[in-house]
Coordinates of C-alpha atoms in Angstrom, one line a residue:
X21 CA -4.8 14.7 31.8
X22 CA -6.9 17.3 30.1
X23 CA -8.3 17.1 26.6
X24 CA -6.3 20.3 25.9
X25 CA -2.9 18.5 26.7
X26 CA -4.0 15.6 24.5
X27 CA -4.8 18.1 21.5
X28 CA -1.6 19.7 21.8
X29 CA 0.1 16.4 20.9
X30 CA -1.4 16.3 17.2
X31 CA -4.4 14.3 15.9
X32 CA -3.9 10.8 15.3
X33 CA -1.4 8.1 16.0
X34 CA 1.6 5.9 15.2
X35 CA 3.1 3.1 13.7
X36 CA 2.0 0.5 11.6
X37 CA 2.1 -2.8 10.0
X38 CA 1.5 -4.8 6.8
X39 CA 0.4 -5.6 3.3
X40 CA 0.7 -4.6 -0.5
X41 CA 0.9 -5.8 -4.2
X42 CA 2.5 -5.7 -7.4
X43 CA 0.7 -2.7 -8.9
X44 CA -2.0 -3.3 -11.4
X45 CA -4.3 -0.4 -10.1
X46 CA -4.2 2.8 -8.0
X47 CA -3.6 3.5 -4.3
X48 CA -6.3 5.4 -2.2
X49 CA -6.2 6.6 1.4
X50 CA -8.9 7.4 3.9
X51 CA -8.5 8.1 7.6
X52 CA -6.8 10.7 9.9
X53 CA -3.5 12.3 10.3
X54 CA -1.5 9.1 9.8
X55 CA -2.8 9.1 6.1
X56 CA -3.2 12.8 5.4
X57 CA -0.7 13.9 2.9
X58 CA -1.5 17.8 3.6
X59 CA -5.3 18.2 3.1
X60 CA -6.3 20.9 6.0
X61 CA -4.8 23.8 4.2
X62 CA -6.7 22.7 0.9
X63 CA -10.0 22.6 2.9
X64 CA -9.4 25.6 5.3
X65 CA -6.8 27.7 3.7
X66 CA -5.3 27.7 7.1
X67 CA -1.4 26.6 7.1
X68 CA -1.7 23.7 9.6
X69 CA 0.2 21.9 11.0
X70 CA 2.8 24.7 10.5
X71 CA 6.7 24.1 10.3
X72 CA 8.6 22.5 11.6
X73 CA 6.1 19.9 10.4
X74 CA 6.8 18.8 6.6
X75 CA 4.4 20.6 4.2
X76 CA 1.3 20.4 6.4
X77 CA 1.7 16.6 7.2
X78 CA 1.7 15.3 10.6
X79 CA 5.4 14.3 10.4
X80 CA 8.8 15.5 9.2
X81 CA 8.3 14.1 5.8
X82 CA 5.9 11.8 3.6
X83 CA 3.4 9.4 5.2
X84 CA 3.5 5.6 4.3
X85 CA 0.9 6.2 1.7
X86 CA 3.1 8.3 -0.4
X87 CA 6.0 5.8 -0.1
X88 CA 3.9 2.9 -1.0
X89 CA 3.5 3.5 -4.7
X90 CA 7.1 3.6 -5.1
X91 CA 7.6 0.1 -3.5
X92 CA 4.7 -1.6 -5.1
X93 CA 4.0 -0.1 -8.5
X94 CA 0.5 1.1 -7.6
X95 CA -0.6 4.4 -9.2
X96 CA -1.2 7.4 -7.1
X97 CA -1.8 11.0 -7.3
X98 CA -2.1 13.3 -4.3
X99 CA -6.1 13.7 -4.9
X100 CA -6.3 10.1 -4.2
X101 CA -5.8 10.7 -0.6
X102 CA -8.9 11.7 1.2
X103 CA -7.6 11.5 4.6
X104 CA -7.8 14.6 7.0
X105 CA -5.9 15.2 10.1
X106 CA -7.9 15.0 13.3
X107 CA -10.9 12.5 11.7
X108 CA -13.1 10.6 13.8
X109 CA -14.3 7.3 12.4
X110 CA -17.7 8.9 12.3
X111 CA -19.8 11.6 14.3
X112 CA -18.7 11.8 17.8
X113 CA -20.8 13.2 20.6
X114 CA -19.1 15.8 22.8
X115 CA -21.2 17.3 25.5
X116 CA -24.4 16.8 23.7
X117 CA -23.1 17.9 20.3
X118 CA -21.8 15.8 17.4
X119 CA -18.5 16.7 15.8
X120 CA -16.7 15.1 13.0
X121 CA -13.0 15.8 13.8
X122 CA -10.8 16.6 16.5
X123 CA -9.8 19.8 15.3
X124 CA -13.1 21.1 14.9
X125 CA -13.7 20.9 18.9
X126 CA -14.0 24.4 20.3
X127 CA -11.0 26.2 21.7
X128 CA -9.1 25.5 24.0
X129 CA -10.0 21.9 23.5
X130 CA -9.2 21.9 19.9
X131 CA -8.0 23.9 16.9
X132 CA -11.3 25.5 16.8
X133 CA -11.7 25.6 13.0
X134 CA -14.9 27.1 12.1
X135 CA -15.1 25.1 8.7
X136 CA -16.1 21.6 9.6
X137 CA -13.4 18.9 8.6
X138 CA -14.8 15.7 7.5
X139 CA -14.5 12.3 9.6
X140 CA -13.9 8.9 7.8
X141 CA -17.5 8.3 6.7
X142 CA -17.8 11.6 5.1
X143 CA -14.5 11.0 3.1
X144 CA -16.0 7.8 1.8
X145 CA -18.9 9.6 0.7
X146 CA -17.0 12.3 -0.9
X147 CA -15.3 9.7 -3.0
X148 CA -18.7 8.1 -3.7
X149 CA -20.0 11.6 -4.9
X150 CA -17.2 11.8 -7.8
X151 CA -19.1 8.9 -9.5
X152 CA -15.8 6.7 -9.6
X153 CA -15.7 3.4 -8.7
X154 CA -12.5 1.4 -7.7
X155 CA -11.1 -1.1 -10.1
X156 CA -10.2 -4.7 -9.5
X157 CA -6.6 -3.9 -9.0
X158 CA -7.1 -0.8 -6.9
X159 CA -5.9 -1.1 -3.1
X160 CA -7.4 1.1 -0.4
X161 CA -5.7 2.0 2.9
X162 CA -7.6 2.8 6.0
X163 CA -6.2 4.0 9.2
X164 CA -8.6 5.9 12.0
X165 CA -9.9 5.5 15.4
X166 CA -7.2 7.1 17.6
X167 CA -8.8 10.4 17.8
X168 CA -11.8 9.0 19.0
X169 CA -10.0 7.6 21.9
X170 CA -8.1 10.9 22.4
X171 CA -11.3 12.9 22.9
X172 CA -12.9 10.2 25.2
X173 CA -9.9 10.4 27.4
X174 CA -10.0 14.2 27.4
X175 CA -13.9 13.9 28.2
X176 CA -13.1 11.6 30.9
X177 CA -10.4 14.0 32.3
X178 CA -13.2 16.8 32.6
X179 CA -15.7 14.6 33.9
X180 CA -14.5 11.1 34.9
X181 CA -18.1 9.4 35.4
X182 CA -18.7 5.8 34.4
X183 CA -15.2 5.7 32.7
X184 CA -15.7 1.8 31.7
X185 CA -18.8 2.5 30.0
X186 CA -17.5 5.6 28.0
X187 CA -14.5 3.7 26.9
X188 CA -16.6 0.8 25.7
X189 CA -19.0 3.1 23.7
X190 CA -16.0 4.7 22.4
X191 CA -14.8 1.6 21.1
X192 CA -18.2 0.1 19.9
X193 CA -18.7 3.4 18.0
X194 CA -15.5 3.0 16.2
X195 CA -15.9 -0.8 15.2
X196 CA -19.4 0.1 13.8
X197 CA -18.7 3.3 12.1
X198 CA -15.3 1.5 10.6
X199 CA -17.4 -1.5 9.6
X200 CA -19.8 0.8 7.8
X201 CA -17.2 2.7 6.0
X202 CA -15.5 -0.6 4.9
X203 CA -18.8 -1.9 3.7
X204 CA -19.2 1.3 1.6
X205 CA -15.7 1.1 0.2
X206 CA -16.5 -2.6 -0.9
X207 CA -19.9 -1.6 -2.5
X208 CA -17.8 1.1 -4.5
X209 CA -15.7 -1.6 -5.8
X210 CA -12.8 -2.1 -3.5
X211 CA -11.6 -5.7 -3.5
X212 CA -8.3 -4.9 -1.4
X213 CA -8.5 -3.0 1.7
X214 CA -5.5 -2.3 3.9
X215 CA -6.8 -1.6 7.5
X216 CA -4.3 -0.4 10.1
X217 CA -5.0 -1.3 13.8
X218 CA -3.4 0.6 16.5
X219 CA -0.1 0.0 18.4
X220 CA -0.1 0.2 22.2
X221 CA -0.9 4.0 22.6
X222 CA 0.8 3.7 26.0
X223 CA 3.9 3.4 24.4
X224 CA 3.8 6.9 22.9
X225 CA 5.4 9.9 24.2
X226 CA 2.0 11.2 25.2
X227 CA 1.7 8.3 27.8
X228 CA 4.9 6.6 28.3
X229 CA 6.2 8.7 31.2
X230 CA 2.8 8.0 33.3
X231 CA 2.5 4.1 34.0
X232 CA -1.1 4.7 35.2
X233 CA -2.3 6.6 32.1
X234 CA -0.2 4.2 29.8
X235 CA -2.1 1.1 31.3
X236 CA -5.4 2.9 30.6
X237 CA -4.3 3.8 26.9
X238 CA -3.1 0.0 26.4
X239 CA -6.3 -1.3 27.7
X240 CA -8.1 1.0 25.2
X241 CA -5.7 -0.3 22.4
X242 CA -6.4 -4.0 23.2
X243 CA -10.2 -3.4 22.8
X244 CA -10.0 -1.4 19.8
X245 CA -7.6 -4.0 18.1
X246 CA -9.9 -6.9 19.2
X247 CA -12.9 -5.0 17.7
X248 CA -11.1 -4.1 14.5
X249 CA -10.3 -7.8 13.7
X250 CA -13.7 -9.0 14.1
X251 CA -14.8 -6.0 11.9
X252 CA -12.4 -7.3 9.3
X253 CA -13.6 -10.6 9.2
X254 CA -17.2 -9.9 9.0
X255 CA -16.8 -7.3 6.1
X256 CA -14.9 -10.1 4.4
X257 CA -17.5 -12.5 5.0
X258 CA -20.3 -10.1 3.9
X259 CA -18.9 -8.2 0.7
X260 CA -16.1 -10.8 -0.3
X261 CA -13.4 -8.0 -0.2
X262 CA -10.1 -8.8 1.3
X263 CA -9.6 -6.7 4.2
X264 CA -5.9 -7.0 5.2
X265 CA -5.5 -6.0 8.8
X266 CA -2.0 -4.5 9.4
X267 CA -1.2 -5.6 12.9
X268 CA 0.6 -2.4 14.1
X269 CA 0.7 -3.6 17.8
X270 CA 2.6 -6.6 16.8
X271 CA 5.1 -4.6 14.6
X272 CA 5.3 -1.7 17.2
X273 CA 6.3 -4.4 19.9
X274 CA 9.0 -5.9 17.7
X275 CA 10.3 -2.3 17.2
X276 CA 10.5 -1.5 20.8
X277 CA 12.2 -4.6 21.7
X278 CA 14.8 -4.3 18.9
X279 CA 15.3 -0.6 17.9
X280 CA 18.5 -1.1 16.4
X281 CA 17.5 -3.6 13.7
X282 CA 15.1 -0.9 12.4
X283 CA 17.8 1.8 12.5
X284 CA 16.3 3.5 15.6
X285 CA 18.2 5.2 18.4
X286 CA 15.2 6.7 20.4
X287 CA 11.9 5.2 20.8
X288 CA 10.5 6.9 23.6
X289 CA 10.9 10.8 23.1
X290 CA 9.4 13.0 20.6
X291 CA 12.0 14.6 18.2
X292 CA 9.9 17.8 17.8
X293 CA 10.4 18.4 21.6
X294 CA 14.4 17.4 21.5
X295 CA 16.1 20.6 20.2
X296 CA 19.1 18.4 19.1
X297 CA 16.8 16.5 17.1
X298 CA 14.4 18.8 15.6
X299 CA 17.3 20.9 14.4
X300 CA 19.2 18.0 12.8
X301 CA 19.1 16.4 9.3
X302 CA 16.0 14.5 8.3
X303 CA 18.1 11.4 8.5
X304 CA 19.1 11.9 12.2
X305 CA 15.5 12.8 12.9
X306 CA 14.6 9.6 11.6
X307 CA 16.5 7.7 14.1
X308 CA 13.6 8.6 16.4
X309 CA 10.5 6.5 16.2
X310 CA 8.2 9.5 17.0
X311 CA 8.1 12.8 15.6
X312 CA 5.7 14.4 18.0
X313 CA 3.8 12.9 20.9
X314 CA 1.9 10.4 18.8
X315 CA 3.0 10.7 15.1
X316 CA 5.8 8.6 13.7
X317 CA 8.7 10.2 11.9
X318 CA 8.9 9.9 8.1
X319 CA 11.3 7.2 8.6
X320 CA 8.9 5.3 10.7
X321 CA 6.3 5.9 7.8
X322 CA 8.8 4.4 5.4
X323 CA 9.1 1.3 7.4
X324 CA 5.2 1.1 7.6
X325 CA 5.2 1.2 3.8
X326 CA 7.7 -1.5 3.4
X327 CA 5.8 -3.8 5.9
X328 CA 2.7 -2.9 4.0
X329 CA 4.3 -3.8 0.5
X330 CA 5.7 -7.0 1.6
X331 CA 2.4 -8.3 3.0
X332 CA 0.5 -7.4 0.1
X333 CA 2.9 -8.9 -2.2
X334 CA 2.8 -12.1 -0.1
X335 CA -1.1 -12.3 -0.3
X336 CA -0.7 -11.4 -4.2
X337 CA 1.8 -14.1 -5.0
X338 CA -0.1 -17.0 -3.3
X339 CA -1.4 -18.2 -6.5
X340 CA 1.8 -18.5 -8.3
X341 CA 3.1 -22.1 -7.0
X342 CA 0.0 -23.9 -8.5
X343 CA 0.2 -21.7 -11.8
X344 CA 3.9 -22.8 -12.2
X345 CA 3.3 -26.4 -11.3
X346 CA 0.5 -26.1 -14.1
X347 CA 2.9 -25.3 -16.6
X348 CA 5.2 -27.9 -15.6
X349 CA 2.5 -30.6 -15.9
X350 CA 1.7 -29.3 -19.3
X351 CA 5.3 -29.4 -20.3
X352 CA 5.6 -33.1 -19.5
X353 CA 2.3 -33.7 -21.3
X354 CA 3.7 -31.9 -24.2
X355 CA 6.7 -34.3 -24.5
X356 CA 4.5 -37.1 -24.4
X357 CA 2.6 -35.5 -27.2
X358 CA 5.7 -35.1 -29.2
X359 CA 6.6 -38.7 -28.7
X360 CA 3.3 -39.8 -29.9
X361 CA 3.7 -37.5 -33.0
X362 CA 6.9 -39.4 -33.9
X363 CA 4.9 -42.8 -33.8
X364 CA 2.4 -41.3 -36.5
X365 CA 5.4 -41.1 -38.7
X366 CA 4.8 -38.5 -41.5
X367 CA 1.2 -37.8 -40.4
X368 CA 1.8 -36.0 -37.1
X369 CA 5.4 -36.3 -36.5
X370 CA 8.7 -36.7 -38.1
X371 CA 10.3 -40.0 -39.4
X372 CA 13.7 -40.6 -41.4
X373 CA 15.2 -43.7 -42.8
X374 CA 18.5 -44.8 -44.5
X375 CA 18.8 -46.9 -47.5
X376 CA 18.1 -50.5 -46.3
X377 CA 15.2 -49.6 -44.1
X378 CA 11.7 -49.5 -45.2
X379 CA 10.9 -46.9 -47.5
X380 CA 8.8 -44.0 -46.0
X381 CA 6.0 -41.4 -46.1
X382 CA 3.6 -40.2 -48.5
X383 CA 2.4 -43.4 -49.9
X384 CA -0.9 -42.3 -50.3
X385 CA -4.4 -43.0 -49.0
X386 CA -4.9 -46.1 -50.7
X387 CA -1.9 -47.7 -49.5
X388 CA -1.5 -50.1 -46.7
X389 CA 1.0 -47.9 -44.6
X390 CA -0.5 -44.3 -45.4
X391 CA 1.6 -42.9 -42.5
X392 CA 4.8 -43.8 -43.8
X393 CA 6.9 -46.8 -42.9
X394 CA 5.9 -49.2 -40.2
X395 CA 9.0 -50.0 -38.1
X396 CA 9.8 -53.7 -38.0
X397 CA 10.8 -53.7 -34.5
X398 CA 7.9 -53.3 -32.0
X399 CA 9.8 -52.3 -29.0
X400 CA 11.4 -48.7 -28.8
X401 CA 12.9 -46.8 -26.1
X402 CA 13.7 -43.1 -25.9
X403 CA 15.0 -40.3 -24.1
X404 CA 14.2 -36.7 -24.4
X405 CA 14.8 -33.4 -22.7
X406 CA 12.9 -30.1 -23.1
X407 CA 13.2 -26.4 -21.9
X408 CA 10.2 -24.1 -21.6
X409 CA 10.2 -20.6 -20.5
X410 CA 7.6 -17.6 -20.6
X411 CA 5.9 -15.1 -18.7
X412 CA 2.7 -14.1 -16.9
X413 CA 1.7 -10.5 -16.6
X414 CA 0.5 -8.7 -13.4
X415 CA -3.5 -9.1 -13.0
X416 CA -5.8 -7.8 -10.4
X417 CA -4.8 -9.3 -6.9
X418 CA -2.1 -11.8 -8.9
X419 CA 1.4 -11.2 -9.2
X420 CA 3.0 -11.9 -12.5
X421 CA 6.1 -13.9 -12.9
X422 CA 8.4 -15.3 -15.5
X423 CA 9.3 -19.1 -15.4
X424 CA 11.8 -21.6 -16.6
X425 CA 11.0 -25.3 -16.8
X426 CA 13.7 -28.2 -17.5
X427 CA 12.1 -31.6 -18.1
X428 CA 14.0 -35.1 -18.9
X429 CA 12.0 -38.2 -19.5
X430 CA 12.9 -41.6 -20.6
X431 CA 10.4 -44.4 -21.7
X432 CA 9.6 -47.3 -23.8
X433 CA 6.5 -48.0 -26.2
X434 CA 5.2 -51.2 -27.8
X435 CA 3.6 -51.4 -31.3
X436 CA 0.9 -53.8 -30.9
X437 CA 0.3 -53.9 -34.7
X438 CA 0.3 -51.6 -37.5
X439 CA -2.6 -49.2 -36.0
X440 CA -2.1 -49.5 -32.3
X441 CA 0.9 -48.3 -30.1
X442 CA 1.2 -47.8 -26.2
X443 CA 3.9 -46.6 -23.9
X444 CA 5.3 -45.4 -20.7
X445 CA 7.5 -42.7 -19.7
X446 CA 9.4 -41.2 -16.3
X447 CA 10.4 -37.9 -16.1
X448 CA 11.9 -35.2 -13.8
X449 CA 11.3 -31.7 -13.9
X450 CA 12.7 -28.6 -12.3
X451 CA 10.4 -25.6 -12.3
X452 CA 11.4 -22.1 -11.3
X453 CA 9.6 -18.6 -11.2
X454 CA 10.8 -15.2 -10.6
X455 CA 7.8 -13.4 -9.1
X456 CA 7.1 -9.8 -10.0
X457 CA 7.9 -7.3 -6.9
X458 CA 10.2 -9.9 -5.5
X459 CA 10.4 -13.4 -4.5
X460 CA 10.7 -16.8 -6.2
X461 CA 9.4 -20.3 -6.6
X462 CA 11.5 -23.3 -6.9
X463 CA 10.0 -26.8 -7.2
X464 CA 10.6 -30.6 -8.4
X465 CA 8.4 -32.7 -10.1
X466 CA 8.6 -36.6 -10.3
X467 CA 6.6 -37.4 -13.1
X468 CA 4.9 -40.7 -14.5
X469 CA 3.2 -40.7 -17.9
X470 CA 1.1 -43.3 -20.1
X471 CA 0.1 -42.9 -23.6
X472 CA -1.4 -44.5 -26.6
X473 CA -1.9 -44.0 -30.4
X474 CA -4.4 -45.4 -33.0
X475 CA -3.7 -44.7 -36.5
X476 CA -6.1 -45.5 -39.7
X477 CA -5.5 -44.5 -43.3
X478 CA -7.1 -41.2 -43.1
X479 CA -7.1 -40.2 -39.3
X480 CA -5.5 -40.8 -35.9
X481 CA -6.4 -40.6 -32.2
X482 CA -3.8 -39.8 -29.4
X483 CA -4.5 -40.5 -25.7
X484 CA -2.1 -39.3 -22.9
X485 CA -2.3 -39.2 -19.0
X486 CA 0.3 -37.8 -16.6
X487 CA 0.6 -37.9 -12.8
X488 CA 3.5 -36.0 -10.8
X489 CA 4.6 -35.7 -7.1
X490 CA 5.5 -32.0 -6.6
X491 CA 8.0 -31.0 -4.0
X492 CA 8.4 -27.2 -3.5
X493 CA 12.1 -26.9 -2.3
X494 CA 11.6 -23.2 -1.7
X495 CA 8.8 -20.4 -2.0
X496 CA 10.5 -17.3 -0.9
X497 CA 9.8 -13.5 -0.9
X498 CA 11.3 -10.6 0.7
X499 CA 10.4 -9.5 4.3
X500 CA 11.5 -6.4 6.2
X501 CA 13.9 -7.9 8.9
X502 CA 13.8 -11.5 7.5
X503 CA 12.7 -13.1 4.5
X504 CA 9.6 -15.4 4.0
X505 CA 9.9 -18.9 2.9
X506 CA 7.6 -22.2 2.6
X507 CA 8.2 -25.7 1.4
X508 CA 4.7 -27.3 0.6
X509 CA 4.2 -30.3 -1.2
X510 CA 1.5 -31.6 -3.7
X511 CA 0.7 -33.2 -6.8
X512 CA -0.6 -32.8 -10.5
X513 CA -2.5 -34.7 -13.0
X514 CA -3.5 -34.3 -16.7
X515 CA -5.3 -36.2 -19.2
X516 CA -5.6 -35.3 -22.9
X517 CA -7.1 -36.6 -26.2
X518 CA -6.2 -35.4 -29.6
X519 CA -6.8 -36.4 -33.2
X520 CA -7.0 -35.3 -36.8
X521 CA -8.0 -36.2 -40.3
X522 CA -5.0 -36.6 -43.2
X523 CA -5.3 -35.6 -46.6
X524 CA -2.5 -36.7 -48.9
X525 CA -1.2 -34.4 -51.6
X526 CA 1.7 -36.1 -53.3
X527 CA 4.6 -36.0 -50.7
X528 CA 2.5 -33.6 -48.2
X529 CA 0.1 -35.0 -45.5
X530 CA -1.9 -32.3 -44.3
X531 CA -5.4 -31.8 -42.4
X532 CA -7.3 -30.5 -39.6
X533 CA -6.4 -31.5 -35.8
X534 CA -8.3 -31.0 -32.7
X535 CA -7.7 -31.9 -29.2
X536 CA -8.7 -31.6 -25.4
X537 CA -6.7 -31.4 -22.0
X538 CA -7.4 -31.3 -18.6
X539 CA -4.9 -30.2 -16.0
X540 CA -5.2 -30.1 -12.3
X541 CA -2.7 -29.2 -9.5
X542 CA -3.2 -29.7 -5.8
X543 CA -0.9 -28.2 -3.2
X544 CA -1.3 -29.1 0.5
X545 CA -1.8 -26.8 3.4
X546 CA 1.4 -24.9 4.4
X547 CA 2.6 -22.4 6.9
X548 CA 5.3 -19.8 5.9
X549 CA 8.4 -19.2 7.8
X550 CA 10.5 -16.1 8.7
X551 CA 9.4 -12.4 9.8
X552 CA 6.6 -13.2 12.0
X553 CA 4.6 -9.9 11.1
X554 CA 4.4 -11.2 7.4
X555 CA 4.1 -15.1 7.6
X556 CA 0.7 -16.6 6.4
X557 CA -1.0 -19.7 6.9
X558 CA -2.2 -21.1 3.7
X559 CA -5.1 -23.4 3.0
X560 CA -5.2 -26.6 0.6
X561 CA -5.6 -25.4 -2.8
X562 CA -6.6 -27.0 -6.3
X563 CA -6.4 -25.3 -9.7
X564 CA -7.7 -27.0 -12.6
X565 CA -8.1 -26.1 -16.3
X566 CA -9.9 -27.6 -19.4
X567 CA -8.3 -26.5 -22.6
X568 CA -9.2 -27.2 -26.2
X569 CA -7.6 -26.6 -29.6
X570 CA -8.2 -26.7 -33.1
X571 CA -6.0 -26.1 -36.1
X572 CA -4.2 -27.8 -39.1
X573 CA -0.8 -29.6 -39.3
X574 CA 1.2 -30.6 -42.4
X575 CA 4.2 -32.7 -42.7
X576 CA 6.4 -34.0 -45.5
X577 CA 9.7 -35.9 -46.1
X578 CA 13.0 -34.2 -47.5
X579 CA 16.0 -36.1 -48.7
X580 CA 19.5 -34.8 -48.4
X581 CA 22.0 -37.4 -50.0
X582 CA 21.2 -40.6 -48.2
X583 CA 19.7 -38.8 -45.2
X584 CA 15.8 -38.4 -45.1
X585 CA 14.3 -35.6 -42.9
X586 CA 10.9 -35.0 -41.9
X587 CA 9.5 -31.5 -40.9
X588 CA 6.1 -30.8 -39.4
X589 CA 4.5 -27.6 -38.8
X590 CA 1.1 -26.8 -37.0
X591 CA -0.8 -23.8 -36.0
X592 CA -3.7 -24.2 -33.6
X593 CA -6.2 -21.8 -31.9
X594 CA -6.0 -22.7 -28.2
X595 CA -9.0 -21.7 -25.7
X596 CA -9.9 -22.3 -22.2
X597 CA -13.2 -24.2 -21.7
X598 CA -13.0 -24.0 -17.7
X599 CA -10.9 -21.8 -15.9
X600 CA -11.1 -20.5 -12.3
X601 CA -11.5 -23.5 -9.7
X602 CA -12.5 -21.1 -7.1
X603 CA -10.7 -19.5 -4.2
X604 CA -8.6 -20.7 -1.4
X605 CA -8.0 -19.3 2.0
X606 CA -5.1 -17.8 4.1
X607 CA -4.6 -15.9 7.4
X608 CA -1.6 -13.8 8.4
X609 CA -0.2 -15.8 11.4
X610 CA -0.4 -12.9 14.0
X611 CA -4.1 -12.2 13.0
X612 CA -5.4 -15.7 12.7
X613 CA -9.1 -14.8 13.1
X614 CA -9.0 -12.5 9.9
X615 CA -9.4 -14.5 6.7
X616 CA -8.4 -13.8 3.3
X617 CA -9.4 -15.3 -0.1
X618 CA -7.3 -15.8 -3.3
X619 CA -8.8 -16.8 -6.7
X620 CA -6.8 -17.9 -9.7
X621 CA -6.9 -15.5 -12.4
X622 CA -8.6 -16.8 -15.5
X623 CA -6.1 -15.7 -17.9
X624 CA -7.0 -15.4 -21.5
X625 CA -9.9 -17.3 -23.2
X626 CA -8.0 -17.8 -26.5
X627 CA -4.6 -17.7 -27.9
X628 CA -2.6 -19.2 -30.9
X629 CA 0.0 -21.6 -31.0
X630 CA 2.8 -22.3 -33.5
X631 CA 5.1 -25.3 -33.6
X632 CA 7.7 -26.7 -35.8
X633 CA 9.8 -30.1 -35.7
X634 CA 12.2 -32.1 -37.5
X635 CA 13.6 -35.5 -37.2
X636 CA 16.7 -37.5 -38.7
X637 CA 17.7 -41.0 -38.8
X638 CA 21.1 -41.2 -37.2
X639 CA 21.7 -45.0 -37.7
X640 CA 19.6 -48.2 -38.7
X641 CA 18.0 -48.2 -35.3
X642 CA 18.6 -44.7 -33.8
X643 CA 16.7 -41.3 -34.6
X644 CA 16.7 -37.8 -33.2
X645 CA 14.0 -35.4 -32.9
X646 CA 13.7 -31.5 -32.3
X647 CA 10.6 -29.2 -31.8
X648 CA 10.0 -25.7 -31.1
X649 CA 6.6 -24.1 -30.0
X650 CA 5.6 -20.7 -29.2
X651 CA 2.4 -19.1 -28.2
X652 CA 0.7 -16.2 -30.2
X653 CA -1.5 -13.4 -29.0
X654 CA -1.9 -14.5 -25.2
X655 CA -2.7 -11.7 -23.5
X656 CA -1.5 -12.5 -20.1
X657 CA 2.0 -13.4 -21.1
X658 CA 3.7 -15.9 -23.4
X659 CA 5.2 -19.4 -23.7
X660 CA 8.0 -21.0 -25.4
X661 CA 9.2 -24.6 -25.6
X662 CA 12.2 -26.2 -27.2
X663 CA 12.9 -30.0 -26.7
X664 CA 15.4 -32.6 -28.4
X665 CA 15.2 -36.6 -27.9
X666 CA 16.8 -39.6 -29.3
X667 CA 15.0 -42.8 -30.0
X668 CA 16.3 -46.7 -30.3
X669 CA 14.2 -49.4 -31.8
X670 CA 14.7 -52.9 -30.5

């Protein structure tokens, strides 16, 4: 094989693999013809590659970089694509002279463009020269390396001296130059980089009819992919950027083994060299895996983008389960808070009485029972239910979601005297989230709570603790050939204290309130199941938050006939004292040496909460309560809660 025959096929190479996110930023591309959206004419004025190539793309339609924004929600404009067909990873020495691009090699070895075309490193420098920096939600795609090997094989065909050394040198150069470029991208702010490795070059039409050449090409591929995995891990460790290695070799092997599942009827020939294919519709052309000797059809590029989107979405949804369970823990703790409110009678809760029961509420600070009536019965039992819903917006590297939480609890409390009450509660919660960009989380929580209340003439103090065993019945998201699922387990814990000072204004009790709450959710390590090119192994994780609130509350008593009602309203300013609990790790199971890190989004630092509740006495020993609560000005979403309960005194 001569270098000329290699160059006649095109510039770079084929197929593809994984990751992509729910867009909060923009998408950028760097590399060779597998990323190029038609840049050569813009740089040279030459109509290259000419028809039947599509608009100077190295395919019969758009490349994966152009499909991904529509799938992921990432922003994109053509100028975000810095890739150029034929690009080397960096300078390549050919017969004593450095070249940056396969197309710049002199004719008849290359296209022989007199105006130099950039390599990957120069593309990165071009972006840096604009003065821009990548945002935390931006995604950068990099696909480069095949042209270095095409050049090396062409040189070997002309001068077959020390082939092993030449190939080793080529792989080492590609690895080093790619690492340099990735590090520079990370220094420019890139936090998520999609790095494509190579499928087996021996399976392309360029090599697949010659077993000996195919074997050599596959050996090069194996060496390149092993070196690239090491590069991805090292750049991640050195810069903190997530380098998501999209394993094209794995995907390509699956596609070759089962082409019909991907809508392919021909995975060996080049469409452009088959008259019946090149004259057919694009849909028919896309039944071919390859457009020319090394480049995929646009249908294959769409498949590449689908894998990329699914994997990126998977990485960016890893924080959702713990965030959902934290909401569930807070919902159960809030139910206990409402129960404590009722114990405080007219001060921080609601109470009603019928004629014949102890007269209630608003007796005044000098009275022996400033919080309303003191029930004659020490033991009470209750059952209550609540429904919570809300949303979380997309944030950088974290998908948003909307959630629904249903909780039911039963318990009992005992009044040790006019000032002290304690109780226990058991609850069950079902928590569900629909994740942006597809996927869902379903969990069950088996909950235990303990609480206590202390009341004095002009102040009160509440304490509550919860613990839950969390069982995820299903974490799921779309794959390409099959969905991705997981069923981890975990536990959650909360501790809270709040209190207030009470001022009495006739029949109205009002005053300042304040509180602290600590929440922690733990999820055990787990491994996803499903589409093998997209599953992840996820390390154990812990999410913790410390929250505080300060505000005002007021309550009163109303009489409608013989029924006494007690409404209460409160407004608080809530804040996050401590937030991000750090990062946890994951790997794609087909690339177990390439680590990724996920950090929980901090969310807003302050927001408001408004609540209103009311209760009515249904019988001498039976009362009912209802509460509504909502957040205000919460920048990352909103939360709502409605609850109702029954209480019976013994």
